[in-house]
PDB file of C-alpha atoms in Angstrom:
ATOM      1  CA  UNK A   1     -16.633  11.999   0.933  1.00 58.00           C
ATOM      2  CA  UNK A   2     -13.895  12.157   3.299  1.00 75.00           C
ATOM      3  CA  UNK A   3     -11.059   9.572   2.677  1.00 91.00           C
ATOM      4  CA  UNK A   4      -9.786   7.291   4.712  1.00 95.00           C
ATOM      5  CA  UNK A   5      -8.484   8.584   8.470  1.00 95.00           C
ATOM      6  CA  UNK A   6      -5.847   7.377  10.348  1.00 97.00           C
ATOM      7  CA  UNK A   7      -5.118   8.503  13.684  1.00 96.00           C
ATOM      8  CA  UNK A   8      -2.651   8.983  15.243  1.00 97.00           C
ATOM      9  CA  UNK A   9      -0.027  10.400  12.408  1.00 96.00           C
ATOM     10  CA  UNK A  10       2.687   9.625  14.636  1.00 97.00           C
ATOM     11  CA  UNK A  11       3.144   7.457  17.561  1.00 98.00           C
ATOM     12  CA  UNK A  12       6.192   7.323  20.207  1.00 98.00           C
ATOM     13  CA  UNK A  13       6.464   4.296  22.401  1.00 98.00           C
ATOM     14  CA  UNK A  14       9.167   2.436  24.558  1.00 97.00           C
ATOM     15  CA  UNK A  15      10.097  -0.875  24.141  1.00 97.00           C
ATOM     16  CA  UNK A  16       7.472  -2.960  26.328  1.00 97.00           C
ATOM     17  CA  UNK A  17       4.399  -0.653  25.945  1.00 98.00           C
ATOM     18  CA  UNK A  18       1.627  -1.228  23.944  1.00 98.00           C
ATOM     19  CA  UNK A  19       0.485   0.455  20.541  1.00 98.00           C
ATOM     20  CA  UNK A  20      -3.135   1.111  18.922  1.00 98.00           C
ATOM     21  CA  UNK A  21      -3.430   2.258  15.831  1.00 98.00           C
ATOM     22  CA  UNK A  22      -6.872   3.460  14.665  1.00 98.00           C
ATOM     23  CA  UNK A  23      -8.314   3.376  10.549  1.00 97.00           C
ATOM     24  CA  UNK A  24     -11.675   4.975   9.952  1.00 97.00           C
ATOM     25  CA  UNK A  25     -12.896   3.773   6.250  1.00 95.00           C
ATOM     26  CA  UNK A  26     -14.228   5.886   3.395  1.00 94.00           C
ATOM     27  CA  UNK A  27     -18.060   5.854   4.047  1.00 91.00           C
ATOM     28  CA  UNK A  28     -20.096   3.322   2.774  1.00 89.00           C
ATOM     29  CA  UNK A  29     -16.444   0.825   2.678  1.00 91.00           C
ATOM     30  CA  UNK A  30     -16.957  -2.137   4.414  1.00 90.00           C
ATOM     31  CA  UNK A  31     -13.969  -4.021   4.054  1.00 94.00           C
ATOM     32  CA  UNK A  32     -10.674  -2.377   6.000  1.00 96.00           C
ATOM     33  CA  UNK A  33      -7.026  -4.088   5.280  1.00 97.00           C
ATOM     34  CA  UNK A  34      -3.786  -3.221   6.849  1.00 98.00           C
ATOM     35  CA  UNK A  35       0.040  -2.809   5.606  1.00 98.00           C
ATOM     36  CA  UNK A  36       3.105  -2.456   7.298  1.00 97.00           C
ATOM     37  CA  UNK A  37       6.507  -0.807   5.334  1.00 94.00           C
ATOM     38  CA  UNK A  38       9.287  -1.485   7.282  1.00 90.00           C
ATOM     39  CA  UNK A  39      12.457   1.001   6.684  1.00 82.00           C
ATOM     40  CA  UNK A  40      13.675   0.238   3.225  1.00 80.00           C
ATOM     41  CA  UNK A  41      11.258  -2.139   2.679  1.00 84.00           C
ATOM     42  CA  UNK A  42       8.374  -2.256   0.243  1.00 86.00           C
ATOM     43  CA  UNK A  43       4.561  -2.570   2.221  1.00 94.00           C
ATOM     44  CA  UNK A  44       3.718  -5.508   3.201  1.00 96.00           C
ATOM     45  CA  UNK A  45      -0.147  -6.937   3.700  1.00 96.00           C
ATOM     46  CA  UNK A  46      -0.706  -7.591   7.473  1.00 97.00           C
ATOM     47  CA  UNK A  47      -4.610  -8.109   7.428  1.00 97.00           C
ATOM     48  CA  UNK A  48      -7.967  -8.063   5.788  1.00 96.00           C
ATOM     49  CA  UNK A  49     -10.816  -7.356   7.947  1.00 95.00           C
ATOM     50  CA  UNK A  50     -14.860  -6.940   7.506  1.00 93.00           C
ATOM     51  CA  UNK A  51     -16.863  -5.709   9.962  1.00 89.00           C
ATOM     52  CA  UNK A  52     -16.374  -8.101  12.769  1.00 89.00           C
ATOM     53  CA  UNK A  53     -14.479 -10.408  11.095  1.00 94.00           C
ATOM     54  CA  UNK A  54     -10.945 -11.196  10.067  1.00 95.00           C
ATOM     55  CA  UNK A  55     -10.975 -12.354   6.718  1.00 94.00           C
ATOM     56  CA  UNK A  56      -7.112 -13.204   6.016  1.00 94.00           C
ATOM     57  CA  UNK A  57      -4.768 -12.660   9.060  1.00 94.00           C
ATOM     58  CA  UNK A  58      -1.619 -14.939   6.660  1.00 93.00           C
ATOM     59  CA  UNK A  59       0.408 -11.248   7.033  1.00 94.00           C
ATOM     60  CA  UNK A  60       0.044 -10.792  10.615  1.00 95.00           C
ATOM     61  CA  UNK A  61       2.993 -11.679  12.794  1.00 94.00           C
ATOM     62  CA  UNK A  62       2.118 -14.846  15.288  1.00 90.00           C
ATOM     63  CA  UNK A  63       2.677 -12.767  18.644  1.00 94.00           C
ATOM     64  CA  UNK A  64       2.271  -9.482  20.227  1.00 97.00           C
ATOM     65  CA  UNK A  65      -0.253  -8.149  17.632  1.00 97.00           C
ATOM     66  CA  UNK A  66      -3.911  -7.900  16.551  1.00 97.00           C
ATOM     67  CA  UNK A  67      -6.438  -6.661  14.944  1.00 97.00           C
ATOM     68  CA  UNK A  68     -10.342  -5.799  15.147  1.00 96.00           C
ATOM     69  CA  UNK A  69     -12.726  -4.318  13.026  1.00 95.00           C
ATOM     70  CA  UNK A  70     -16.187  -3.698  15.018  1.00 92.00           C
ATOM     71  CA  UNK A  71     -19.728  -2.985  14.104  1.00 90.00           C
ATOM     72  CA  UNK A  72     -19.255   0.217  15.483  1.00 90.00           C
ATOM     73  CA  UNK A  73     -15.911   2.334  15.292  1.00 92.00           C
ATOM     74  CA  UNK A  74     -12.795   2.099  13.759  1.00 95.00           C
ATOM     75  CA  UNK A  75     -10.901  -1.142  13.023  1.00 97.00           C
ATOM     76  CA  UNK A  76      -7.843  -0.926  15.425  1.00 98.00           C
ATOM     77  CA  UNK A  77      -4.289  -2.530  15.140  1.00 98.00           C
ATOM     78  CA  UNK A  78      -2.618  -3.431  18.561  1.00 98.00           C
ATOM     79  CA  UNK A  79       0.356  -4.068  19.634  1.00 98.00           C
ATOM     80  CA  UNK A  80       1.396  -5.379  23.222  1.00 97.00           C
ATOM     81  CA  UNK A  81       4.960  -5.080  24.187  1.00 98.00           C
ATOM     82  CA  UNK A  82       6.214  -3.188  21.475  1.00 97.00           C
ATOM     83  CA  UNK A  83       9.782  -3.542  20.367  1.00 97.00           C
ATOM     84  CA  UNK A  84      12.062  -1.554  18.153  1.00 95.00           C
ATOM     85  CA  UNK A  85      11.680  -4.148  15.149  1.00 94.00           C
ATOM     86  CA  UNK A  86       8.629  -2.863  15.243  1.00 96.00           C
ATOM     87  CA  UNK A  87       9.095   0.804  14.064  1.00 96.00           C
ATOM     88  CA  UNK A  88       7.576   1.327  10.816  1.00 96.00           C
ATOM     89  CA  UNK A  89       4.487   3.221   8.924  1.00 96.00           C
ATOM     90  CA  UNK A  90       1.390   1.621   9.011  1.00 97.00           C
ATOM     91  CA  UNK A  91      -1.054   2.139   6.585  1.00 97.00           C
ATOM     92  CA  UNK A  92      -5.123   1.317   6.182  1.00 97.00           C
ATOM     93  CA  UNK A  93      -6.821   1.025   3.122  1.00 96.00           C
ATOM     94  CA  UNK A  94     -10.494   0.305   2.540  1.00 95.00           C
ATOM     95  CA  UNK A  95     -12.551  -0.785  -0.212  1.00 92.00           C
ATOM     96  CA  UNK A  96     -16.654  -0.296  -1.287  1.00 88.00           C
ATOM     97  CA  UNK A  97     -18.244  -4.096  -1.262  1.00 82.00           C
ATOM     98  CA  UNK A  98     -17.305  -5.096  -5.133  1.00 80.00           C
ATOM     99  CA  UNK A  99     -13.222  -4.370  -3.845  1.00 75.00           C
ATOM    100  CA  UNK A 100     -11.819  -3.679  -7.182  1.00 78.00           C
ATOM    101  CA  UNK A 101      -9.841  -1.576  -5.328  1.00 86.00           C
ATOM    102  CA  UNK A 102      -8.340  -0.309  -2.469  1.00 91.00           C
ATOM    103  CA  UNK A 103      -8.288   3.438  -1.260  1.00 92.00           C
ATOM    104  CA  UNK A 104      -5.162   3.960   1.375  1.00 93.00           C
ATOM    105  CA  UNK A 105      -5.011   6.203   4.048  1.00 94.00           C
ATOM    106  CA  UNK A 106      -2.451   8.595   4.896  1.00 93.00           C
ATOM    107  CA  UNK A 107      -0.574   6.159   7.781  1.00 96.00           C
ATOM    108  CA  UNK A 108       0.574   6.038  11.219  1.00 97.00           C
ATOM    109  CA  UNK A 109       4.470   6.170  12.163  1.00 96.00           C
ATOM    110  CA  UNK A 110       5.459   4.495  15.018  1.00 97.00           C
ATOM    111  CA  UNK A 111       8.659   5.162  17.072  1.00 97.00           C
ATOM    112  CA  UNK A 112       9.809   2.530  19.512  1.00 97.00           C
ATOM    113  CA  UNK A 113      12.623   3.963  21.468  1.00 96.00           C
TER     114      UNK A 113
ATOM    115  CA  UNK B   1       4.718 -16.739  -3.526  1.00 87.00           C
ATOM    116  CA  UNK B   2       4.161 -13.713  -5.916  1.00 92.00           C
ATOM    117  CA  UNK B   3       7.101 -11.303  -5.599  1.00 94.00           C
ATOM    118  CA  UNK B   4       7.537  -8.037  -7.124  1.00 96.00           C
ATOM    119  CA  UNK B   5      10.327  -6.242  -8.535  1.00 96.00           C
ATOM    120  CA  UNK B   6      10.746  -3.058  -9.452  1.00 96.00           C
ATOM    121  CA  UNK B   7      13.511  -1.442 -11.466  1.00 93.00           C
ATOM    122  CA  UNK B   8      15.483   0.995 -11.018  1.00 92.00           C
ATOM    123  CA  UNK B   9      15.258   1.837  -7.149  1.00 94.00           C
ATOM    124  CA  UNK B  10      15.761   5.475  -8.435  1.00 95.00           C
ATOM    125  CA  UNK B  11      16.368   7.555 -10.984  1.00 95.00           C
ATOM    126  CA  UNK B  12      16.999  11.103 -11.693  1.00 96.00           C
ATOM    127  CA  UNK B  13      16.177  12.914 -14.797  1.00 96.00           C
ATOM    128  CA  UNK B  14      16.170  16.567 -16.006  1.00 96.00           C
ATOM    129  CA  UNK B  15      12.538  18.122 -16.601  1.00 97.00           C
ATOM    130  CA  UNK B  16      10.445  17.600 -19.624  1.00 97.00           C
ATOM    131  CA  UNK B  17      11.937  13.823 -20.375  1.00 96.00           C
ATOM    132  CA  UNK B  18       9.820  10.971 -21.069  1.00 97.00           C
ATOM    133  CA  UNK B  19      10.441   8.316 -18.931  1.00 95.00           C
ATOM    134  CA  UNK B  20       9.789   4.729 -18.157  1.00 96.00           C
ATOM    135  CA  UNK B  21       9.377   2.809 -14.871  1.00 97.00           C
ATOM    136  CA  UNK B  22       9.375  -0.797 -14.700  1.00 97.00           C
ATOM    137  CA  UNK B  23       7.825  -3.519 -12.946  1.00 97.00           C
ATOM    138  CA  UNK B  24       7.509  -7.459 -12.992  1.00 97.00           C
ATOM    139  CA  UNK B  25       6.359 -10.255 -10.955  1.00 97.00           C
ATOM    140  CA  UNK B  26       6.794 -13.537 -10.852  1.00 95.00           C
ATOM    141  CA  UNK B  27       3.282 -15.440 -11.221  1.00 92.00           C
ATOM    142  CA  UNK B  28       1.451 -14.027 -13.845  1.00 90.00           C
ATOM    143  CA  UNK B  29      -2.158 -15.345 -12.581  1.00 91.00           C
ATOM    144  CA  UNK B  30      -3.054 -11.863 -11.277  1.00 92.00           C
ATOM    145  CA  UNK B  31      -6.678 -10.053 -10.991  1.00 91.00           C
ATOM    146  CA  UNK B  32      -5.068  -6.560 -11.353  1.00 93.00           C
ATOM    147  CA  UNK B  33      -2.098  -4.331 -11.500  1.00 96.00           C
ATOM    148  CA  UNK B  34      -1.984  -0.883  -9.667  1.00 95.00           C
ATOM    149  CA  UNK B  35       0.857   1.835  -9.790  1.00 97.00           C
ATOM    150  CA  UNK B  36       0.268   4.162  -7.029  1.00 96.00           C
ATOM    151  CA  UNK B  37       2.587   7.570  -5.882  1.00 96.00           C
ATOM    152  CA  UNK B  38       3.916   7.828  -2.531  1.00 94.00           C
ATOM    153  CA  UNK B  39       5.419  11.134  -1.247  1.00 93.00           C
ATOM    154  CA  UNK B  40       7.853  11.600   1.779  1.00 87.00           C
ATOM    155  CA  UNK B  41       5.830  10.837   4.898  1.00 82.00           C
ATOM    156  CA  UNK B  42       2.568  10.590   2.806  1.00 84.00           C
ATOM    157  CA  UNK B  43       0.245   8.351   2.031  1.00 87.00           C
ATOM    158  CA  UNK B  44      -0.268   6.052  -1.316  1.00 92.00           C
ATOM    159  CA  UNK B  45      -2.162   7.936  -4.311  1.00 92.00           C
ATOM    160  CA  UNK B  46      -3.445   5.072  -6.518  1.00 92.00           C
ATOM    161  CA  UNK B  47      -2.303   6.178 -10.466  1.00 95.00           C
ATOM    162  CA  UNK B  48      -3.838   3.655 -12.770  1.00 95.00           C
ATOM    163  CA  UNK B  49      -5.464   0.270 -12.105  1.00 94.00           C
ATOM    164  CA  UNK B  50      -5.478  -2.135 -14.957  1.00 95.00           C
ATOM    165  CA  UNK B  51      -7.628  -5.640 -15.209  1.00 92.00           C
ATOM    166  CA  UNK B  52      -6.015  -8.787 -16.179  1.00 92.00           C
ATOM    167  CA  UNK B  53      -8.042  -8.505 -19.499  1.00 92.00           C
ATOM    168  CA  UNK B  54      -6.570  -4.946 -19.964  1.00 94.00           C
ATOM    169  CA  UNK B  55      -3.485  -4.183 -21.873  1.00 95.00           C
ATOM    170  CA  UNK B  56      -3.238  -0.492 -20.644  1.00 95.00           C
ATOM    171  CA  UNK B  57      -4.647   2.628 -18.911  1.00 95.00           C
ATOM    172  CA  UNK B  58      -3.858   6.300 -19.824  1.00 96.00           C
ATOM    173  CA  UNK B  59      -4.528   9.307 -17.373  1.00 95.00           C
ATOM    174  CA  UNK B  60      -3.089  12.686 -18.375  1.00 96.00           C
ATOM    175  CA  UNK B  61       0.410  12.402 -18.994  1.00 97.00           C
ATOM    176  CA  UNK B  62       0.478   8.556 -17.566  1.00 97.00           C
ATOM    177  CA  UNK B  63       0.645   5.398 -18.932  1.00 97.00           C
ATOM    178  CA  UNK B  64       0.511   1.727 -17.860  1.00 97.00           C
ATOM    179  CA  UNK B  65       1.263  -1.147 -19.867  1.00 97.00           C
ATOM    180  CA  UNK B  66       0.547  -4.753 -18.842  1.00 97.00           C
ATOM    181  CA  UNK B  67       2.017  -7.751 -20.448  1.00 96.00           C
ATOM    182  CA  UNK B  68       0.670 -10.354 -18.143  1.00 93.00           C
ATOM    183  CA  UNK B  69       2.260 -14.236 -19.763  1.00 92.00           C
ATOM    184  CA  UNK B  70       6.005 -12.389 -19.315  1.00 94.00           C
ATOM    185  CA  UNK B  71       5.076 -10.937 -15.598  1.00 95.00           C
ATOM    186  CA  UNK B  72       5.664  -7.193 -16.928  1.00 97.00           C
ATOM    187  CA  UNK B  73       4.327  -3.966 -16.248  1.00 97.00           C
ATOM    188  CA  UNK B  74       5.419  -0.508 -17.367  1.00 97.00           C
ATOM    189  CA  UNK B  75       4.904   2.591 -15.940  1.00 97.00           C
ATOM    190  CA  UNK B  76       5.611   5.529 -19.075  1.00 97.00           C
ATOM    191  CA  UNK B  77       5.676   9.363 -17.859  1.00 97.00           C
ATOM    192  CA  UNK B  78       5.351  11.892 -20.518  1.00 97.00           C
ATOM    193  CA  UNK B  79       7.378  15.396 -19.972  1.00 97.00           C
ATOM    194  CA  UNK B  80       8.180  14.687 -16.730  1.00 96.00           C
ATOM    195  CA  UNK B  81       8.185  17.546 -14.232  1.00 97.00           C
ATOM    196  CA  UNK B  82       9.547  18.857 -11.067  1.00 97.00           C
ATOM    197  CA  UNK B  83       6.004  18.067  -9.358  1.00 96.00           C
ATOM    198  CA  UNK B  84       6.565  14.200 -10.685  1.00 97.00           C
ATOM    199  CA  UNK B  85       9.176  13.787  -7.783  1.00 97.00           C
ATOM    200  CA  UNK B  86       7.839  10.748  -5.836  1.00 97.00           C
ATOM    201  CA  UNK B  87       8.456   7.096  -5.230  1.00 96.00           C
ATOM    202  CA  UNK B  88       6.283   5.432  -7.602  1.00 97.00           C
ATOM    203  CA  UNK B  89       5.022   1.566  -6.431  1.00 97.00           C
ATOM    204  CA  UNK B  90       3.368  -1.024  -8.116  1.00 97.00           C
ATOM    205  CA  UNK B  91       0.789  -3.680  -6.370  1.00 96.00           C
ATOM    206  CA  UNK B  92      -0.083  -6.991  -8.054  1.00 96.00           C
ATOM    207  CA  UNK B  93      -3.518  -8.313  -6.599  1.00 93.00           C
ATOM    208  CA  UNK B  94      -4.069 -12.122  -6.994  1.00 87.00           C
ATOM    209  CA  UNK B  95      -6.289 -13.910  -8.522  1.00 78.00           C
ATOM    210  CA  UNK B  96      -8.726 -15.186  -5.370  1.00 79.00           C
ATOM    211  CA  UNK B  97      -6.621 -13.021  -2.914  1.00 82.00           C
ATOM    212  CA  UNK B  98      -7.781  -9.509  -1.783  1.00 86.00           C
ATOM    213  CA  UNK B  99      -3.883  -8.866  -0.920  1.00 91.00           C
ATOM    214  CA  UNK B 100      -2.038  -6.549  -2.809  1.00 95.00           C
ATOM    215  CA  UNK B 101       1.775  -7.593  -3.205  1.00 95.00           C
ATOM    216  CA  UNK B 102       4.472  -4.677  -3.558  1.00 96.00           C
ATOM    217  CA  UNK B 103       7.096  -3.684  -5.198  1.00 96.00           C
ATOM    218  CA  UNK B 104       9.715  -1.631  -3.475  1.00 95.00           C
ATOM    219  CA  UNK B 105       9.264   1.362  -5.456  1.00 95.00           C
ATOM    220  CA  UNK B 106      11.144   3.832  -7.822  1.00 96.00           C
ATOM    221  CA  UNK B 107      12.233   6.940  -6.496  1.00 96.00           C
ATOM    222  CA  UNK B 108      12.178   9.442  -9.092  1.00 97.00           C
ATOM    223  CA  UNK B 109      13.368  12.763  -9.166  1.00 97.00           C
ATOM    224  CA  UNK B 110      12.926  15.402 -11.800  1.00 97.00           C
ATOM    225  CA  UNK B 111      15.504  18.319 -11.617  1.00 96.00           C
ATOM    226  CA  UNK B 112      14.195  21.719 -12.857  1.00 94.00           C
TER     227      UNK B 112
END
């Protein structure tokens, strides 16, 4: 059972231009959340997704990004008019249906230069 | 707001010393604790998970203590090796909340 797939590893943007980050779940993992860690920082919870729905967006910053998590695909994290705040590792994590716990991917870095 | 604290930031200790890393947060009405491993550029490797009801977990060499009425946690590392070298986090999960709330980590390194 593969684990959970992020793509891409590593991102480069500049500062206006718009990021998607993709998370492919552990099979049979319905539920999909997302966490940012910011330089220095500890990870922080972004957003909680099922299939189709977003569960608990409280993390997710008011502008500029978004999430979806579709019937078919990956869940993607986007985000329009990127800016250099916004350089950090991202990181997906999935759980099975009884979500005792969470199983983390390997993360995306994005750049913004 | 549950915040998590973890302490120290880093430490560096010779191999084959036990040591312990510690963690607390501030509202104890948790579901779970998790202590994960996080190398450079990597991803998180969950550790040990212990329920509310649980007063500790033991894998290999690892083990988790949870005191959950003073908001502590400890993470205890048996003969400690060079391979140990890692910033170790721990997650507090809420009770109705699917969120897990960091710490910012310990960086440990063991010298050979």
């Amino acid at each position: 059972n593969a684990g959970v797939m992020q793509n891409p590893r590593h991102l480069v943007r500049r500062r206006g231009q718009e990021a998607r980050l993709r998370c492919s779940p552990m099979k049979g993992h319905s539920h999909v959340y997302w966490y940012r860690q910011l330089p220095e920082e500890g990870l922080k919870f972004m957003v909680y997704l099922q299939k189709e729905n977003i569960i608990d967006e409280s993390g997710m910053p008011k502008e500029r990004f978004s999430a979806e998590f579709p019937k078919e695909g990956p869940s993607i994290l986007r985000i329009q008019q990127v800016v250099r705040g916004d350089s950090a590792a991202y990181f997906c994590a999935s759980s099975p249906p009884t979500r005792e716990t969470q199983y983390f991917g390997p993360g995306t870095r994005l750049l913004v230069l | 707001k549950q915040e998590v604290t973890q302490i120290p930031a880093a430490l560096s200790v010779p191999e084959g010393e036990n040591l312990v890393l510690n963690c607390s947060f501030t509202d104890s009405a948790i579901y779970n604790l998790q202590w994960f491993r996080q190398d450079p550029g990597k991803g998180l490797t969950s550790l040990l998970l212990i329920q509310s009801s649980q007063r500790e977990q033991t894998s290999g060499r690892l083990n988790a203590s949870l005191d959950k009425s003073s908001g502590r946690s400890t993470l205890y590392i048996a003969a400690s090796q060079p391979g140990d070298s890692a910033t170790y986090l721990c997650a507090v999960r809420g009770g109705g909340s699917e969120k897990l709330v960091f710490g910012k980590g310990t960086k440990l390194t063991v010298n050979p």
